[in-house]
Amino acid sequence: MTEAADKPPEKHQEKARSPNAPTEETVLSVKHYTDRMFAFRITRPPTFRFRSGEFVMIGLEGANGKPLLRAYSIASPSWDEELEFFSIKVPDGPLTSRLQAIQPGDKVLLGRKSTGTLVHDALTPGKRLYCFSTGTGLAPFASVIRDPETYARFEQVILTHTCREVGELKYGQELVASLQDDPLVGEHFNRIVHYTTVTREPWPNQERITTCIATGALFADLGVPPFDPAVDRVMICGSMDMINDTKLLCEKAGLREGSNAHPAEFVIEKAFVG
Ligand code: A2P
């Protein structure tokens, strides 16, 4: 009998990590906004590259040792040394029910490749960029709006955010306020419009954004002409229903949906919900 034949079978031996496996990153900060929403920042591997507006898989190690991952828009701009995310808390959500409890120093899994359509490459050149968001659908625009390229490409940027409750607007309000002193985009602050609406609590504008577009109230409030395919470009991020309804309004105005392969006048992406 050889020595090798006498060894126990190696069935419990750990598999080597695949080069495509998620990396383990450290939570740097966590901020809770409401009982439904929170934001957190994690370390960014030096090799991790992305375009502002893209999403990536993030998650936690599951109870069975397998990673539990979901798509998350990256809320920080592509030049930032850290990665920021803005997340919903779903009470029974397999991932968010656990993710909402993370603390600085904890580990989070980060996929190696980002992708997405809420990027400048998927839009043809224009003058005015509308970023329509509901709930945590604001996240990709928190990235886009902090990217100097946005201001090189567009004369005006209109960020709309619609939430059920007033408290859910806070992340976006703090973000936009911080842009005033931002070393990279602060000089363009007067070209940003932040348009907020709340649907289930008193607020100066208590309509869905789709109603504001359909009635023309949005354009009247902003003092701009209605959608014009020659100059207006649109990015949309929210629930499936919100995307579909907003998309129809864009198409009615003659805007066409773009992609990375075929840039056009508007692009869509579903906000992370599970
Ligand atoms: P509402 O309160 O009238 O449902 P959620 O958290 O469910 O994603 O909703 C975020 C915001 O998006 C809410 O203000 C909600 O309004 C709004 N909303 C939901 N569905 C649509 C839709 N189809 N079109 C436009 N806005 C929507």
PDB file of C-alpha atoms and ligand atoms in Angstrom:
ATOM      1  CA  MET A   1       0.000   0.000   0.000  1.00  0.00           C
ATOM      2  CA  THR A   2       1.367   3.422  -0.902  1.00  0.00           C
ATOM      3  CA  GLU A   3       1.174   6.367   1.481  1.00  0.00           C
ATOM      4  CA  ALA A   4      -1.194   8.202  -0.842  1.00  0.00           C
ATOM      5  CA  ALA A   5      -3.664   5.348  -0.937  1.00  0.00           C
ATOM      6  CA  ASP A   6      -3.796   5.399   2.862  1.00  0.00           C
ATOM      7  CA  LYS A   7      -4.965   9.041   3.045  1.00  0.00           C
ATOM      8  CA  PRO A   8      -8.633   9.774   3.780  1.00  0.00           C
ATOM      9  CA  PRO A   9     -10.618  10.889   0.732  1.00  0.00           C
ATOM     10  CA  GLU A  10     -10.260  14.635   0.150  1.00  0.00           C
ATOM     11  CA  LYS A  11     -13.941  15.329  -0.318  1.00  0.00           C
ATOM     12  CA  HIS A  12     -14.002  18.053   2.381  1.00  0.00           C
ATOM     13  CA  GLN A  13     -11.082  19.893   0.916  1.00  0.00           C
ATOM     14  CA  GLU A  14     -11.968  23.560   0.218  1.00  0.00           C
ATOM     15  CA  LYS A  15     -12.157  24.559  -3.427  1.00  0.00           C
ATOM     16  CA  ALA A  16      -9.736  27.256  -4.506  1.00  0.00           C
ATOM     17  CA  ARG A  17     -11.587  30.587  -4.943  1.00  0.00           C
ATOM     18  CA  SER A  18     -12.337  31.216  -8.612  1.00  0.00           C
ATOM     19  CA  PRO A  19     -10.817  34.377 -10.093  1.00  0.00           C
ATOM     20  CA  ASN A  20     -14.392  35.563 -10.776  1.00  0.00           C
ATOM     21  CA  ALA A  21     -15.570  35.067  -7.185  1.00  0.00           C
ATOM     22  CA  PRO A  22     -16.659  38.207  -5.315  1.00  0.00           C
ATOM     23  CA  THR A  23     -14.044  40.022  -3.271  1.00  0.00           C
ATOM     24  CA  GLU A  24     -14.511  40.591   0.455  1.00  0.00           C
ATOM     25  CA  GLU A  25     -14.719  44.290   1.313  1.00  0.00           C
ATOM     26  CA  THR A  26     -14.921  46.144   4.624  1.00  0.00           C
ATOM     27  CA  VAL A  27     -17.875  48.282   5.666  1.00  0.00           C
ATOM     28  CA  LEU A  28     -16.625  51.823   6.416  1.00  0.00           C
ATOM     29  CA  SER A  29     -19.835  53.592   7.444  1.00  0.00           C
ATOM     30  CA  VAL A  30     -23.586  53.037   7.633  1.00  0.00           C
ATOM     31  CA  LYS A  31     -26.331  55.658   7.807  1.00  0.00           C
ATOM     32  CA  HIS A  32     -30.003  54.840   8.358  1.00  0.00           C
ATOM     33  CA  TYR A  33     -32.458  57.333   6.895  1.00  0.00           C
ATOM     34  CA  THR A  34     -35.825  55.745   7.652  1.00  0.00           C
ATOM     35  CA  ASP A  35     -37.085  52.315   8.635  1.00  0.00           C
ATOM     36  CA  ARG A  36     -37.144  51.541   4.863  1.00  0.00           C
ATOM     37  CA  MET A  37     -33.868  53.024   3.612  1.00  0.00           C
ATOM     38  CA  PHE A  38     -30.182  53.180   4.506  1.00  0.00           C
ATOM     39  CA  ALA A  39     -26.855  53.982   2.859  1.00  0.00           C
ATOM     40  CA  PHE A  40     -23.421  52.475   3.433  1.00  0.00           C
ATOM     41  CA  ARG A  41     -19.851  52.802   2.188  1.00  0.00           C
ATOM     42  CA  ILE A  42     -17.322  50.004   1.677  1.00  0.00           C
ATOM     43  CA  THR A  43     -13.698  49.723   0.629  1.00  0.00           C
ATOM     44  CA  ARG A  44     -13.000  49.716  -3.123  1.00  0.00           C
ATOM     45  CA  PRO A  45     -10.400  47.328  -4.509  1.00  0.00           C
ATOM     46  CA  PRO A  46      -7.825  49.281  -6.538  1.00  0.00           C
ATOM     47  CA  THR A  47      -8.554  47.051  -9.542  1.00  0.00           C
ATOM     48  CA  PHE A  48     -12.344  47.623  -9.448  1.00  0.00           C
ATOM     49  CA  ARG A  49     -13.360  49.898 -12.323  1.00  0.00           C
ATOM     50  CA  PHE A  50     -16.865  51.108 -13.263  1.00  0.00           C
ATOM     51  CA  ARG A  51     -18.678  53.817 -15.181  1.00  0.00           C
ATOM     52  CA  SER A  52     -20.801  56.226 -13.104  1.00  0.00           C
ATOM     53  CA  GLY A  53     -24.413  54.923 -13.119  1.00  0.00           C
ATOM     54  CA  GLU A  54     -23.559  51.221 -13.316  1.00  0.00           C
ATOM     55  CA  PHE A  55     -24.577  48.425 -10.932  1.00  0.00           C
ATOM     56  CA  VAL A  56     -22.663  45.534  -9.395  1.00  0.00           C
ATOM     57  CA  MET A  57     -23.533  42.393  -7.435  1.00  0.00           C
ATOM     58  CA  ILE A  58     -23.079  42.795  -3.686  1.00  0.00           C
ATOM     59  CA  GLY A  59     -24.093  40.660  -0.758  1.00  0.00           C
ATOM     60  CA  LEU A  60     -23.181  38.517   2.204  1.00  0.00           C
ATOM     61  CA  GLU A  61     -21.984  35.003   2.816  1.00  0.00           C
ATOM     62  CA  GLY A  62     -25.119  32.840   3.100  1.00  0.00           C
ATOM     63  CA  ALA A  63     -25.823  30.415   5.958  1.00  0.00           C
ATOM     64  CA  ASN A  64     -24.949  27.533   3.575  1.00  0.00           C
ATOM     65  CA  GLY A  65     -21.567  29.105   2.793  1.00  0.00           C
ATOM     66  CA  LYS A  66     -22.727  30.225  -0.645  1.00  0.00           C
ATOM     67  CA  PRO A  67     -22.700  33.951  -1.413  1.00  0.00           C
ATOM     68  CA  LEU A  68     -26.115  35.664  -1.350  1.00  0.00           C
ATOM     69  CA  LEU A  69     -25.821  38.423  -3.951  1.00  0.00           C
ATOM     70  CA  ARG A  70     -28.142  41.060  -5.468  1.00  0.00           C
ATOM     71  CA  ALA A  71     -27.659  43.781  -8.074  1.00  0.00           C
ATOM     72  CA  TYR A  72     -27.025  47.194  -6.548  1.00  0.00           C
ATOM     73  CA  SER A  73     -26.459  50.504  -8.301  1.00  0.00           C
ATOM     74  CA  ILE A  74     -23.225  52.143  -7.201  1.00  0.00           C
ATOM     75  CA  ALA A  75     -24.121  55.525  -5.709  1.00  0.00           C
ATOM     76  CA  SER A  76     -20.598  56.918  -5.588  1.00  0.00           C
ATOM     77  CA  PRO A  77     -18.955  58.409  -8.689  1.00  0.00           C
ATOM     78  CA  SER A  78     -16.336  56.475 -10.645  1.00  0.00           C
ATOM     79  CA  TRP A  79     -13.447  58.583  -9.278  1.00  0.00           C
ATOM     80  CA  ASP A  80     -14.244  57.935  -5.592  1.00  0.00           C
ATOM     81  CA  GLU A  81     -11.808  55.805  -3.559  1.00  0.00           C
ATOM     82  CA  GLU A  82     -14.711  54.150  -1.713  1.00  0.00           C
ATOM     83  CA  LEU A  83     -17.973  52.597  -2.922  1.00  0.00           C
ATOM     84  CA  GLU A  84     -21.344  53.863  -1.712  1.00  0.00           C
ATOM     85  CA  PHE A  85     -24.749  52.157  -1.893  1.00  0.00           C
ATOM     86  CA  PHE A  86     -28.295  53.321  -1.086  1.00  0.00           C
ATOM     87  CA  SER A  87     -30.511  50.411  -0.116  1.00  0.00           C
ATOM     88  CA  ILE A  88     -34.086  49.550   0.680  1.00  0.00           C
ATOM     89  CA  LYS A  89     -34.788  47.410   3.763  1.00  0.00           C
ATOM     90  CA  VAL A  90     -37.191  44.591   2.951  1.00  0.00           C
ATOM     91  CA  PRO A  91     -38.294  42.993   6.259  1.00  0.00           C
ATOM     92  CA  ASP A  92     -38.429  39.471   4.781  1.00  0.00           C
ATOM     93  CA  GLY A  93     -35.858  40.069   2.029  1.00  0.00           C
ATOM     94  CA  PRO A  94     -33.240  37.279   2.118  1.00  0.00           C
ATOM     95  CA  LEU A  95     -30.407  39.788   1.723  1.00  0.00           C
ATOM     96  CA  THR A  96     -31.638  43.183   2.947  1.00  0.00           C
ATOM     97  CA  SER A  97     -33.084  41.776   6.179  1.00  0.00           C
ATOM     98  CA  ARG A  98     -29.460  40.909   7.091  1.00  0.00           C
ATOM     99  CA  LEU A  99     -27.661  43.671   5.194  1.00  0.00           C
ATOM    100  CA  GLN A 100     -29.502  46.392   7.133  1.00  0.00           C
ATOM    101  CA  ALA A 101     -27.706  45.198  10.306  1.00  0.00           C
ATOM    102  CA  ILE A 102     -24.156  45.705   8.974  1.00  0.00           C
ATOM    103  CA  GLN A 103     -21.756  47.779  11.069  1.00  0.00           C
ATOM    104  CA  PRO A 104     -18.415  49.421  10.251  1.00  0.00           C
ATOM    105  CA  GLY A 105     -15.735  46.724  10.169  1.00  0.00           C
ATOM    106  CA  ASP A 106     -18.112  44.015   8.879  1.00  0.00           C
ATOM    107  CA  LYS A 107     -17.408  42.235   5.588  1.00  0.00           C
ATOM    108  CA  VAL A 108     -19.524  42.571   2.440  1.00  0.00           C
ATOM    109  CA  LEU A 109     -19.084  40.643  -0.811  1.00  0.00           C
ATOM    110  CA  LEU A 110     -18.497  42.665  -3.984  1.00  0.00           C
ATOM    111  CA  GLY A 111     -18.780  41.266  -7.513  1.00  0.00           C
ATOM    112  CA  ARG A 112     -15.823  41.883  -9.807  1.00  0.00           C
ATOM    113  CA  LYS A 113     -17.695  43.263 -12.807  1.00  0.00           C
ATOM    114  CA  SER A 114     -20.071  46.201 -13.071  1.00  0.00           C
ATOM    115  CA  THR A 115     -22.530  46.816 -15.881  1.00  0.00           C
ATOM    116  CA  GLY A 116     -25.600  48.881 -16.722  1.00  0.00           C
ATOM    117  CA  THR A 117     -27.398  51.218 -19.081  1.00  0.00           C
ATOM    118  CA  LEU A 118     -27.733  54.393 -16.988  1.00  0.00           C
ATOM    119  CA  VAL A 119     -24.462  55.599 -18.474  1.00  0.00           C
ATOM    120  CA  HIS A 120     -23.487  58.399 -20.804  1.00  0.00           C
ATOM    121  CA  ASP A 121     -22.374  55.907 -23.441  1.00  0.00           C
ATOM    122  CA  ALA A 122     -25.998  54.795 -23.933  1.00  0.00           C
ATOM    123  CA  LEU A 123     -27.287  58.299 -24.689  1.00  0.00           C
ATOM    124  CA  THR A 124     -26.717  60.406 -27.785  1.00  0.00           C
ATOM    125  CA  PRO A 125     -25.445  63.968 -27.165  1.00  0.00           C
ATOM    126  CA  GLY A 126     -28.039  66.431 -25.851  1.00  0.00           C
ATOM    127  CA  LYS A 127     -28.428  69.627 -23.845  1.00  0.00           C
ATOM    128  CA  ARG A 128     -30.663  68.699 -20.905  1.00  0.00           C
ATOM    129  CA  LEU A 129     -30.382  65.501 -18.863  1.00  0.00           C
ATOM    130  CA  TYR A 130     -33.409  64.342 -16.870  1.00  0.00           C
ATOM    131  CA  CYS A 131     -32.736  61.736 -14.157  1.00  0.00           C
ATOM    132  CA  PHE A 132     -36.127  60.399 -12.998  1.00  0.00           C
ATOM    133  CA  SER A 133     -36.012  58.344  -9.792  1.00  0.00           C
ATOM    134  CA  THR A 134     -38.327  56.886  -7.172  1.00  0.00           C
ATOM    135  CA  GLY A 135     -37.226  55.482  -3.804  1.00  0.00           C
ATOM    136  CA  THR A 136     -33.742  53.950  -3.869  1.00  0.00           C
ATOM    137  CA  GLY A 137     -33.796  54.376  -7.663  1.00  0.00           C
ATOM    138  CA  LEU A 138     -31.952  57.585  -6.847  1.00  0.00           C
ATOM    139  CA  ALA A 139     -28.735  55.598  -6.295  1.00  0.00           C
ATOM    140  CA  PRO A 140     -27.298  55.511  -9.850  1.00  0.00           C
ATOM    141  CA  PHE A 141     -27.985  59.233 -10.202  1.00  0.00           C
ATOM    142  CA  ALA A 142     -26.087  59.960  -6.987  1.00  0.00           C
ATOM    143  CA  SER A 143     -23.160  58.629  -9.014  1.00  0.00           C
ATOM    144  CA  VAL A 144     -23.953  60.358 -12.325  1.00  0.00           C
ATOM    145  CA  ILE A 145     -24.575  63.744 -10.699  1.00  0.00           C
ATOM    146  CA  ARG A 146     -21.169  63.692  -8.967  1.00  0.00           C
ATOM    147  CA  ASP A 147     -19.321  62.922 -12.193  1.00  0.00           C
ATOM    148  CA  PRO A 148     -17.729  65.916 -13.971  1.00  0.00           C
ATOM    149  CA  GLU A 149     -18.373  64.214 -17.325  1.00  0.00           C
ATOM    150  CA  THR A 150     -22.103  64.833 -16.818  1.00  0.00           C
ATOM    151  CA  TYR A 151     -21.498  68.589 -16.914  1.00  0.00           C
ATOM    152  CA  ALA A 152     -19.177  68.322 -19.879  1.00  0.00           C
ATOM    153  CA  ARG A 153     -21.977  66.595 -21.808  1.00  0.00           C
ATOM    154  CA  PHE A 154     -25.049  68.534 -20.645  1.00  0.00           C
ATOM    155  CA  GLU A 155     -25.902  72.185 -20.020  1.00  0.00           C
ATOM    156  CA  GLN A 156     -28.545  71.366 -17.421  1.00  0.00           C
ATOM    157  CA  VAL A 157     -29.177  68.344 -15.171  1.00  0.00           C
ATOM    158  CA  ILE A 158     -32.641  67.789 -13.676  1.00  0.00           C
ATOM    159  CA  LEU A 159     -32.749  65.207 -10.893  1.00  0.00           C
ATOM    160  CA  THR A 160     -36.243  64.225  -9.822  1.00  0.00           C
ATOM    161  CA  HIS A 161     -36.902  62.102  -6.759  1.00  0.00           C
ATOM    162  CA  THR A 162     -40.333  60.845  -5.729  1.00  0.00           C
ATOM    163  CA  CYS A 163     -40.875  58.974  -2.469  1.00  0.00           C
ATOM    164  CA  ARG A 164     -43.798  57.809  -0.400  1.00  0.00           C
ATOM    165  CA  GLU A 165     -42.670  59.789   2.666  1.00  0.00           C
ATOM    166  CA  VAL A 166     -40.796  63.025   3.287  1.00  0.00           C
ATOM    167  CA  GLY A 167     -38.034  61.305   5.306  1.00  0.00           C
ATOM    168  CA  GLU A 168     -37.137  59.196   2.280  1.00  0.00           C
ATOM    169  CA  LEU A 169     -36.012  62.308   0.392  1.00  0.00           C
ATOM    170  CA  LYS A 170     -33.241  63.018   2.901  1.00  0.00           C
ATOM    171  CA  TYR A 171     -30.413  61.053   1.275  1.00  0.00           C
ATOM    172  CA  GLY A 172     -30.970  62.955  -1.983  1.00  0.00           C
ATOM    173  CA  GLN A 173     -31.331  66.299  -0.220  1.00  0.00           C
ATOM    174  CA  GLU A 174     -28.029  65.817   1.620  1.00  0.00           C
ATOM    175  CA  LEU A 175     -26.361  64.671  -1.570  1.00  0.00           C
ATOM    176  CA  VAL A 176     -27.471  67.663  -3.631  1.00  0.00           C
ATOM    177  CA  ALA A 177     -26.570  70.095  -0.811  1.00  0.00           C
ATOM    178  CA  SER A 178     -23.074  68.575  -0.673  1.00  0.00           C
ATOM    179  CA  LEU A 179     -22.511  69.288  -4.364  1.00  0.00           C
ATOM    180  CA  GLN A 180     -22.281  73.021  -3.699  1.00  0.00           C
ATOM    181  CA  ASP A 181     -18.844  72.582  -2.108  1.00  0.00           C
ATOM    182  CA  ASP A 182     -17.784  69.606  -4.183  1.00  0.00           C
ATOM    183  CA  PRO A 183     -14.242  70.187  -5.505  1.00  0.00           C
ATOM    184  CA  LEU A 184     -15.012  68.510  -8.845  1.00  0.00           C
ATOM    185  CA  VAL A 185     -18.578  69.537  -9.707  1.00  0.00           C
ATOM    186  CA  GLY A 186     -19.283  72.437  -7.303  1.00  0.00           C
ATOM    187  CA  GLU A 187     -18.698  74.990 -10.055  1.00  0.00           C
ATOM    188  CA  HIS A 188     -21.666  73.499 -11.972  1.00  0.00           C
ATOM    189  CA  PHE A 189     -24.051  73.656  -9.016  1.00  0.00           C
ATOM    190  CA  ASN A 190     -26.241  76.309 -10.678  1.00  0.00           C
ATOM    191  CA  ARG A 191     -26.888  73.902 -13.573  1.00  0.00           C
ATOM    192  CA  ILE A 192     -28.468  71.259 -11.301  1.00  0.00           C
ATOM    193  CA  VAL A 193     -32.182  71.233 -10.510  1.00  0.00           C
ATOM    194  CA  HIS A 194     -33.461  68.968  -7.716  1.00  0.00           C
ATOM    195  CA  TYR A 195     -37.209  68.354  -8.113  1.00  0.00           C
ATOM    196  CA  THR A 196     -38.848  66.418  -5.271  1.00  0.00           C
ATOM    197  CA  THR A 197     -42.329  64.983  -4.918  1.00  0.00           C
ATOM    198  CA  VAL A 198     -43.896  62.951  -2.104  1.00  0.00           C
ATOM    199  CA  THR A 199     -47.026  60.862  -2.588  1.00  0.00           C
ATOM    200  CA  ARG A 200     -48.198  59.695   0.829  1.00  0.00           C
ATOM    201  CA  GLU A 201     -47.508  62.659   3.109  1.00  0.00           C
ATOM    202  CA  PRO A 202     -48.057  66.405   2.815  1.00  0.00           C
ATOM    203  CA  TRP A 203     -45.385  68.066   0.655  1.00  0.00           C
ATOM    204  CA  PRO A 204     -45.465  71.096  -1.662  1.00  0.00           C
ATOM    205  CA  ASN A 205     -45.647  68.720  -4.646  1.00  0.00           C
ATOM    206  CA  GLN A 206     -47.760  65.692  -3.804  1.00  0.00           C
ATOM    207  CA  GLU A 207     -47.953  63.978  -7.224  1.00  0.00           C
ATOM    208  CA  ARG A 208     -46.229  61.035  -8.867  1.00  0.00           C
ATOM    209  CA  ILE A 209     -43.574  62.222 -11.330  1.00  0.00           C
ATOM    210  CA  THR A 210     -45.516  60.577 -14.159  1.00  0.00           C
ATOM    211  CA  THR A 211     -48.481  62.843 -13.372  1.00  0.00           C
ATOM    212  CA  CYS A 212     -46.182  65.884 -13.338  1.00  0.00           C
ATOM    213  CA  ILE A 213     -44.884  64.937 -16.797  1.00  0.00           C
ATOM    214  CA  ALA A 214     -48.283  64.036 -18.242  1.00  0.00           C
ATOM    215  CA  THR A 215     -49.976  67.252 -17.091  1.00  0.00           C
ATOM    216  CA  GLY A 216     -47.009  69.395 -18.108  1.00  0.00           C
ATOM    217  CA  ALA A 217     -46.653  70.663 -14.516  1.00  0.00           C
ATOM    218  CA  LEU A 218     -43.017  69.514 -14.428  1.00  0.00           C
ATOM    219  CA  PHE A 219     -42.047  71.640 -17.433  1.00  0.00           C
ATOM    220  CA  ALA A 220     -44.072  74.615 -16.196  1.00  0.00           C
ATOM    221  CA  ASP A 221     -42.418  74.390 -12.748  1.00  0.00           C
ATOM    222  CA  LEU A 222     -38.953  74.193 -14.335  1.00  0.00           C
ATOM    223  CA  GLY A 223     -39.670  76.885 -16.922  1.00  0.00           C
ATOM    224  CA  VAL A 224     -38.524  74.638 -19.777  1.00  0.00           C
ATOM    225  CA  PRO A 225     -40.289  73.401 -22.938  1.00  0.00           C
ATOM    226  CA  PRO A 226     -41.835  69.878 -22.961  1.00  0.00           C
ATOM    227  CA  PHE A 227     -39.627  66.912 -23.955  1.00  0.00           C
ATOM    228  CA  ASP A 228     -37.820  67.577 -27.223  1.00  0.00           C
ATOM    229  CA  PRO A 229     -36.002  64.596 -28.800  1.00  0.00           C
ATOM    230  CA  ALA A 230     -33.487  67.000 -30.334  1.00  0.00           C
ATOM    231  CA  VAL A 231     -32.093  68.207 -26.993  1.00  0.00           C
ATOM    232  CA  ASP A 232     -33.573  66.248 -24.062  1.00  0.00           C
ATOM    233  CA  ARG A 233     -32.063  63.032 -22.716  1.00  0.00           C
ATOM    234  CA  VAL A 234     -33.601  60.888 -19.978  1.00  0.00           C
ATOM    235  CA  MET A 235     -32.431  58.270 -17.478  1.00  0.00           C
ATOM    236  CA  ILE A 236     -35.106  56.396 -15.477  1.00  0.00           C
ATOM    237  CA  CYS A 237     -34.677  54.277 -12.329  1.00  0.00           C
ATOM    238  CA  GLY A 238     -37.405  52.997 -10.008  1.00  0.00           C
ATOM    239  CA  SER A 239     -39.926  50.178  -9.690  1.00  0.00           C
ATOM    240  CA  MET A 240     -40.960  48.226 -12.786  1.00  0.00           C
ATOM    241  CA  ASP A 241     -44.316  50.033 -12.926  1.00  0.00           C
ATOM    242  CA  MET A 242     -42.702  53.448 -12.567  1.00  0.00           C
ATOM    243  CA  ILE A 243     -40.217  52.643 -15.333  1.00  0.00           C
ATOM    244  CA  ASN A 244     -42.919  51.408 -17.697  1.00  0.00           C
ATOM    245  CA  ASP A 245     -45.157  54.421 -17.113  1.00  0.00           C
ATOM    246  CA  THR A 246     -42.304  56.938 -17.481  1.00  0.00           C
ATOM    247  CA  LYS A 247     -40.991  55.131 -20.549  1.00  0.00           C
ATOM    248  CA  LEU A 248     -44.406  55.433 -22.235  1.00  0.00           C
ATOM    249  CA  LEU A 249     -44.409  59.184 -21.641  1.00  0.00           C
ATOM    250  CA  CYS A 250     -40.926  59.461 -23.171  1.00  0.00           C
ATOM    251  CA  GLU A 251     -41.945  57.415 -26.202  1.00  0.00           C
ATOM    252  CA  LYS A 252     -45.088  59.495 -26.638  1.00  0.00           C
ATOM    253  CA  ALA A 253     -42.822  62.551 -26.896  1.00  0.00           C
ATOM    254  CA  GLY A 254     -40.736  60.855 -29.599  1.00  0.00           C
ATOM    255  CA  LEU A 255     -37.750  59.762 -27.510  1.00  0.00           C
ATOM    256  CA  ARG A 256     -36.310  56.315 -28.286  1.00  0.00           C
ATOM    257  CA  GLU A 257     -34.776  53.846 -25.834  1.00  0.00           C
ATOM    258  CA  GLY A 258     -30.996  53.557 -26.002  1.00  0.00           C
ATOM    259  CA  SER A 259     -28.458  50.932 -24.965  1.00  0.00           C
ATOM    260  CA  ASN A 260     -24.684  50.665 -24.781  1.00  0.00           C
ATOM    261  CA  ALA A 261     -24.678  49.170 -28.285  1.00  0.00           C
ATOM    262  CA  HIS A 262     -27.245  51.601 -29.706  1.00  0.00           C
ATOM    263  CA  PRO A 263     -27.272  54.961 -27.894  1.00  0.00           C
ATOM    264  CA  ALA A 264     -30.505  56.961 -28.162  1.00  0.00           C
ATOM    265  CA  GLU A 265     -32.572  59.460 -26.169  1.00  0.00           C
ATOM    266  CA  PHE A 266     -33.573  57.616 -22.982  1.00  0.00           C
ATOM    267  CA  VAL A 267     -32.381  54.670 -20.865  1.00  0.00           C
ATOM    268  CA  ILE A 268     -33.958  52.636 -18.058  1.00  0.00           C
ATOM    269  CA  GLU A 269     -32.901  50.414 -15.154  1.00  0.00           C
ATOM    270  CA  LYS A 270     -34.905  48.686 -12.456  1.00  0.00           C
ATOM    271  CA  ALA A 271     -34.049  49.711  -8.897  1.00  0.00           C
ATOM    272  CA  PHE A 272     -32.937  46.913  -6.610  1.00  0.00           C
ATOM    273  CA  VAL A 273     -35.944  45.724  -4.578  1.00  0.00           C
ATOM    274  CA  GLY A 274     -35.412  42.295  -2.930  1.00  0.00           C
TER     275      GLY A 274
HETATM  276  P1  A2P B   1     -47.430  55.959  -4.671  1.00  0.00           P
HETATM  277  O1  A2P B   1     -47.259  56.315  -3.233  1.00  0.00           O
HETATM  278  O2  A2P B   1     -48.564  56.686  -5.329  1.00  0.00           O
HETATM  279  O3  A2P B   1     -47.476  54.473  -4.909  1.00  0.00           O
HETATM  280  P2  A2P B   1     -42.130  52.467  -3.976  1.00  0.00           P
HETATM  281  O4  A2P B   1     -41.440  52.703  -2.658  1.00  0.00           O
HETATM  282  O5  A2P B   1     -43.368  51.633  -3.893  1.00  0.00           O
HETATM  283  O6  A2P B   1     -41.196  52.032  -5.068  1.00  0.00           O
HETATM  284  O7  A2P B   1     -42.658  53.907  -4.413  1.00  0.00           O
HETATM  285  C1  A2P B   1     -41.797  55.006  -4.490  1.00  0.00           C
HETATM  286  C2  A2P B   1     -42.554  56.133  -5.129  1.00  0.00           C
HETATM  287  O8  A2P B   1     -42.841  55.792  -6.498  1.00  0.00           O
HETATM  288  C3  A2P B   1     -43.876  56.406  -4.448  1.00  0.00           C
HETATM  289  O9  A2P B   1     -44.001  57.803  -4.281  1.00  0.00           O
HETATM  290  C4  A2P B   1     -44.891  55.855  -5.429  1.00  0.00           C
HETATM  291  O10 A2P B   1     -46.123  56.523  -5.440  1.00  0.00           O
HETATM  292  C5  A2P B   1     -44.193  56.075  -6.749  1.00  0.00           C
HETATM  293  N1  A2P B   1     -44.706  55.192  -7.787  1.00  0.00           N
HETATM  294  C6  A2P B   1     -45.118  53.916  -7.649  1.00  0.00           C
HETATM  295  N2  A2P B   1     -45.546  53.406  -8.823  1.00  0.00           N
HETATM  296  C7  A2P B   1     -45.398  54.384  -9.730  1.00  0.00           C
HETATM  297  C8  A2P B   1     -45.671  54.477 -11.132  1.00  0.00           C
HETATM  298  N3  A2P B   1     -46.178  53.454 -11.810  1.00  0.00           N
HETATM  299  N4  A2P B   1     -45.376  55.642 -11.742  1.00  0.00           N
HETATM  300  C9  A2P B   1     -44.866  56.674 -11.053  1.00  0.00           C
HETATM  301  N5  A2P B   1     -44.600  56.651  -9.744  1.00  0.00           N
HETATM  302  C10 A2P B   1     -44.855  55.525  -9.073  1.00  0.00           C
END
